[in-house]
Structures are given as C-alpha cells and as structure tokens.
mmCIF file of C-alpha atoms in Angstrom:
data_model
loop_
_atom_site.group_PDB
_atom_site.id
_atom_site.type_symbol
_atom_site.label_atom_id
_atom_site.label_comp_id
_atom_site.label_asym_id
_atom_site.label_seq_id
_atom_site.Cartn_x
_atom_site.Cartn_y
_atom_site.Cartn_z
ATOM 1 C CA MET A 1 -22.021 14.149 -12.587
ATOM 2 C CA ARG A 2 -24.324 12.552 -10.042
ATOM 3 C CA THR A 3 -25.365 14.947 -7.323
ATOM 4 C CA SER A 4 -28.255 13.113 -5.685
ATOM 5 C CA THR A 5 -27.830 11.580 -2.269
ATOM 6 C CA SER A 6 -26.367 8.108 -2.420
ATOM 7 C CA PRO A 7 -28.315 5.390 -0.593
ATOM 8 C CA SER A 8 -25.004 3.699 0.245
ATOM 9 C CA LEU A 9 -23.858 6.844 2.074
ATOM 10 C CA LEU A 10 -27.047 6.811 4.127
ATOM 11 C CA LEU A 11 -26.628 3.116 4.886
ATOM 12 C CA VAL A 12 -23.018 3.540 6.006
ATOM 13 C CA ALA A 13 -23.983 6.493 8.223
ATOM 14 C CA ALA A 14 -26.841 4.523 9.792
ATOM 15 C CA VAL A 15 -24.696 1.460 10.459
ATOM 16 C CA ALA A 16 -21.873 3.548 11.959
ATOM 17 C CA ALA A 17 -24.258 5.424 14.251
ATOM 18 C CA GLY A 18 -26.006 2.206 15.265
ATOM 19 C CA LEU A 19 -22.759 0.457 16.147
ATOM 20 C CA ALA A 20 -21.462 3.446 18.111
ATOM 21 C CA VAL A 21 -24.659 3.782 20.141
ATOM 22 C CA ASN A 22 -24.835 0.042 20.752
ATOM 23 C CA VAL A 23 -21.264 0.003 22.098
ATOM 24 C CA LEU A 24 -22.002 2.994 24.328
ATOM 25 C CA LEU A 25 -25.132 1.323 25.689
ATOM 26 C CA GLN A 26 -23.196 -1.830 26.501
ATOM 27 C CA ALA A 27 -20.864 0.279 28.612
ATOM 28 C CA ALA A 28 -23.379 2.546 30.350
ATOM 29 C CA TYR A 29 -26.981 1.339 29.977
ATOM 30 C CA GLY A 30 -27.488 0.756 33.693
ATOM 31 C CA SER A 31 -26.654 4.364 34.577
ATOM 32 C CA LEU A 32 -28.898 6.017 31.956
ATOM 33 C CA PRO A 33 -32.397 7.370 32.637
ATOM 34 C CA PRO A 34 -35.299 5.767 30.752
ATOM 35 C CA LEU A 35 -35.777 6.984 27.194
ATOM 36 C CA PRO A 36 -38.865 9.156 26.632
ATOM 37 C CA LEU A 37 -41.475 7.399 24.497
ATOM 38 C CA LEU A 38 -42.085 10.424 22.270
ATOM 39 C CA ALA A 39 -38.415 11.288 21.669
ATOM 40 C CA GLY A 40 -38.629 9.917 18.141
ATOM 41 C CA LEU A 41 -41.500 12.182 17.147
ATOM 42 C CA THR A 42 -39.237 15.108 16.260
ATOM 43 C CA PRO A 43 -37.892 13.496 13.072
ATOM 44 C CA LEU A 44 -41.430 12.385 12.228
ATOM 45 C CA VAL A 45 -42.768 15.946 12.444
ATOM 46 C CA LEU A 46 -39.825 17.280 10.418
ATOM 47 C CA GLY A 47 -40.390 14.572 7.820
ATOM 48 C CA ILE A 48 -44.069 15.445 7.466
ATOM 49 C CA ALA A 49 -43.186 19.130 7.032
ATOM 50 C CA GLU A 50 -40.680 18.207 4.322
ATOM 51 C CA LEU A 51 -43.254 16.075 2.536
ATOM 52 C CA VAL A 52 -45.589 19.067 2.408
ATOM 53 C CA LEU A 53 -42.737 21.253 1.147
ATOM 54 C CA ALA A 54 -41.908 18.666 -1.527
ATOM 55 C CA VAL A 55 -45.486 18.602 -2.811
ATOM 56 C CA VAL A 56 -45.657 22.401 -2.993
ATOM 57 C CA LEU A 57 -42.261 22.844 -4.627
ATOM 58 C CA ARG A 58 -42.804 19.993 -7.088
ATOM 59 C CA ALA A 59 -45.967 21.661 -8.379
ATOM 60 C CA ARG A 60 -44.170 24.989 -8.685
ATOM 61 C CA ILE A 61 -41.131 23.523 -10.446
ATOM 62 C CA ARG A 62 -43.340 21.575 -12.847
ATOM 63 C CA ARG A 63 -45.209 24.841 -13.486
ATOM 64 C CA ARG A 64 -48.594 23.417 -12.732
ATOM 65 C CA PRO A 65 -51.483 25.806 -13.453
ATOM 66 C CA GLY A 66 -51.780 28.438 -10.745
ATOM 67 C CA ALA A 67 -48.350 27.720 -9.250
ATOM 68 C CA ARG A 68 -45.816 30.535 -8.960
ATOM 69 C CA PRO A 69 -42.275 29.986 -10.251
ATOM 70 C CA VAL A 70 -39.651 29.021 -7.689
ATOM 71 C CA ASP A 71 -36.796 31.339 -6.845
ATOM 72 C CA ALA A 72 -33.420 29.732 -7.611
ATOM 73 C CA LEU A 73 -32.064 30.541 -4.158
ATOM 74 C CA ALA A 74 -35.088 28.952 -2.496
ATOM 75 C CA THR A 75 -34.520 25.842 -4.584
ATOM 76 C CA ALA A 76 -30.870 25.684 -3.578
ATOM 77 C CA ARG A 77 -31.834 26.012 0.073
ATOM 78 C CA ALA A 78 -34.427 23.268 -0.297
ATOM 79 C CA VAL A 79 -31.834 20.963 -1.882
ATOM 80 C CA ALA A 80 -29.482 21.604 1.039
ATOM 81 C CA LEU A 81 -32.338 20.904 3.453
ATOM 82 C CA ALA A 82 -33.199 17.675 1.633
ATOM 83 C CA LYS A 83 -29.626 16.387 1.684
ATOM 84 C CA ALA A 84 -29.093 17.347 5.318
ATOM 85 C CA SER A 85 -32.403 15.805 6.377
ATOM 86 C CA SER A 86 -31.797 12.475 4.711
ATOM 87 C CA LEU A 87 -28.323 12.235 6.277
ATOM 88 C CA ALA A 88 -29.535 13.372 9.703
ATOM 89 C CA GLY A 89 -32.439 10.931 9.509
ATOM 90 C CA ALA A 90 -30.036 8.114 8.645
ATOM 91 C CA LEU A 91 -27.760 8.973 11.567
ATOM 92 C CA VAL A 92 -30.605 9.301 14.069
ATOM 93 C CA GLY A 93 -32.326 6.214 12.684
ATOM 94 C CA GLY A 94 -29.102 4.249 12.965
ATOM 95 C CA ALA A 95 -28.720 5.393 16.555
ATOM 96 C CA TRP A 96 -32.275 4.278 17.353
ATOM 97 C CA LEU A 97 -31.584 0.935 15.645
ATOM 98 C CA GLY A 98 -28.499 0.597 17.865
ATOM 99 C CA VAL A 99 -30.703 1.202 20.906
ATOM 100 C CA LEU A 100 -33.262 -1.279 19.622
ATOM 101 C CA ALA A 101 -30.629 -3.936 18.988
ATOM 102 C CA TYR A 102 -29.424 -3.551 22.567
ATOM 103 C CA VAL A 103 -32.729 -3.374 24.441
ATOM 104 C CA LEU A 104 -34.792 -5.866 22.428
ATOM 105 C CA PRO A 105 -33.073 -8.960 23.881
ATOM 106 C CA LEU A 106 -33.258 -7.452 27.399
ATOM 107 C CA ARG A 107 -36.947 -6.479 27.385
ATOM 108 C CA ASP A 108 -38.075 -9.620 29.237
ATOM 109 C CA SER A 109 -35.433 -9.442 31.958
ATOM 110 C CA VAL A 110 -35.024 -5.675 32.493
ATOM 111 C CA ASP A 111 -38.113 -3.522 33.107
ATOM 112 C CA ALA A 112 -36.584 -0.357 31.635
ATOM 113 C CA ALA A 113 -35.655 -2.191 28.441
ATOM 114 C CA GLY A 114 -39.325 -2.881 27.684
ATOM 115 C CA ALA A 115 -40.190 0.820 27.753
ATOM 116 C CA ASP A 116 -36.993 1.695 25.879
ATOM 117 C CA THR A 117 -37.950 -0.789 23.138
ATOM 118 C CA ALA A 118 -41.129 1.165 22.454
ATOM 119 C CA SER A 119 -39.159 4.421 22.411
ATOM 120 C CA ALA A 120 -36.658 2.955 19.957
ATOM 121 C CA ILE A 121 -39.430 1.774 17.630
ATOM 122 C CA VAL A 122 -40.983 5.253 17.592
ATOM 123 C CA GLY A 123 -37.535 6.711 16.877
ATOM 124 C CA VAL A 124 -36.825 4.302 14.025
ATOM 125 C CA VAL A 125 -40.183 5.021 12.385
ATOM 126 C CA GLY A 126 -39.784 8.797 12.766
ATOM 127 C CA SER A 127 -36.267 8.672 11.342
ATOM 128 C CA ALA A 128 -37.373 6.540 8.413
ATOM 129 C CA VAL A 129 -40.034 9.126 7.570
ATOM 130 C CA LEU A 130 -37.393 11.880 7.707
ATOM 131 C CA VAL A 131 -35.036 9.978 5.396
ATOM 132 C CA GLY A 132 -37.844 9.247 2.954
ATOM 133 C CA ALA A 133 -39.053 12.848 3.018
ATOM 134 C CA GLY A 134 -35.546 14.185 2.431
ATOM 135 C CA LEU A 135 -35.052 11.870 -0.537
ATOM 136 C CA TRP A 136 -38.488 12.734 -1.941
ATOM 137 C CA LEU A 137 -37.846 16.458 -1.549
ATOM 138 C CA GLU A 138 -34.528 16.078 -3.361
ATOM 139 C CA HIS A 139 -36.255 14.131 -6.142
ATOM 140 C CA SER A 140 -39.058 16.693 -6.353
ATOM 141 C CA LEU A 141 -36.571 19.507 -6.961
ATOM 142 C CA ARG A 142 -35.301 18.057 -10.227
ATOM 143 C CA THR A 143 -36.065 20.242 -13.193
ATOM 144 C CA PRO A 144 -38.524 18.861 -15.728
ATOM 145 C CA ASP A 145 -35.858 18.599 -18.435
ATOM 146 C CA ASP A 146 -33.513 16.668 -16.123
ATOM 147 C CA PRO A 147 -32.520 13.453 -17.956
ATOM 148 C CA ARG A 148 -32.870 11.527 -14.667
ATOM 149 C CA SER A 149 -36.524 12.541 -14.390
ATOM 150 C CA ASP A 150 -38.826 9.529 -14.378
ATOM 151 C CA ASP A 151 -41.842 11.298 -15.892
ATOM 152 C CA PRO A 152 -41.660 11.413 -19.737
ATOM 153 C CA HIS A 153 -44.420 14.034 -19.851
ATOM 154 C CA ASP A 154 -42.265 16.507 -17.909
ATOM 155 C CA SER A 155 -39.540 16.855 -20.542
ATOM 156 C CA ALA A 156 -38.812 20.414 -21.698
ATOM 157 C CA TRP A 157 -41.470 22.005 -19.493
ATOM 158 C CA GLY A 158 -44.323 19.908 -20.809
ATOM 159 C CA ARG A 159 -43.331 19.942 -24.501
ATOM 160 C CA SER A 160 -42.911 16.498 -26.025
#
C-alpha cells in the first residue's frame, strides 16, 4: 500500500486553487487592496523550519552516532505535519499562481498589478519551499528497512 503523498494530488490541488483565485480576481480585482509584498514569506519560514526538522529526524531515524531514538508518536505527528504542509503549500502556491496569472498581463497598464506581481512571485517561491520541505520531511521519516528507501546502505539499520 502506497502511503506517501501523491504528486498528482498536489498538482490537482494547486490547479484548482489557482483557477478559483483567478476567477475571483477577474470579478473583484478593482475593489481589493494591494497585496503585501511579504505575504508569501510565511510558507517560506514554515518550509525552512520543516527542512531543519527533517534533517534532525532523519539522523535520529537512521540512528546516526549520538542521535537519540525517535518516539513513535512524534514520528506519526511529523508525518501528519509533512502531509498537511505539502498539501497546504500546493493550495497556497496554486492560489499565488492564480494571482500571478491574472496580474502579470496587467502589470504595464495597472499600477497595482506591478506591485502585486512581486507579491505573487514571493508567494509562489515560499509555497514551493513549503511543498518541497513537506515532501522531504515525509521522505526523511521512512524507516531504514523500508523497501522504498533509496539508500542501499540503510537497509536493516545499517546491516547489509
């Protein structure tokens, strides 16, 4: 049974969010306030925190020298965090892509669209980092004897 996050699920979520936001912007862009430039930094910060968590947990799961074992409940919580983060990042990233698709053609004719383009780019980059971090965290939580593991030296806790 495959339990890892499916890239196709993330793609469908991103496309759906992007289309919905784009349609909403077509209906109400003129009445919205300008988007803050740093609005997309939140997913970026969360993604960086998850990358750090992935590095720490990967060392502990692989039982690197000096690393404490990982509690099973903590691992389960980290898996839930990883799955939720990758999906949330895909949804938010899709929404920012919907904004970008709407404002990019307008940036030369509408002053607010130029500033909103920069905001959308920051949001897309931050969301991409969150998706990548969530997927990496999920990958890092695989046990060393997992047959889907890509490192042949990790089989059976380091025994070959």
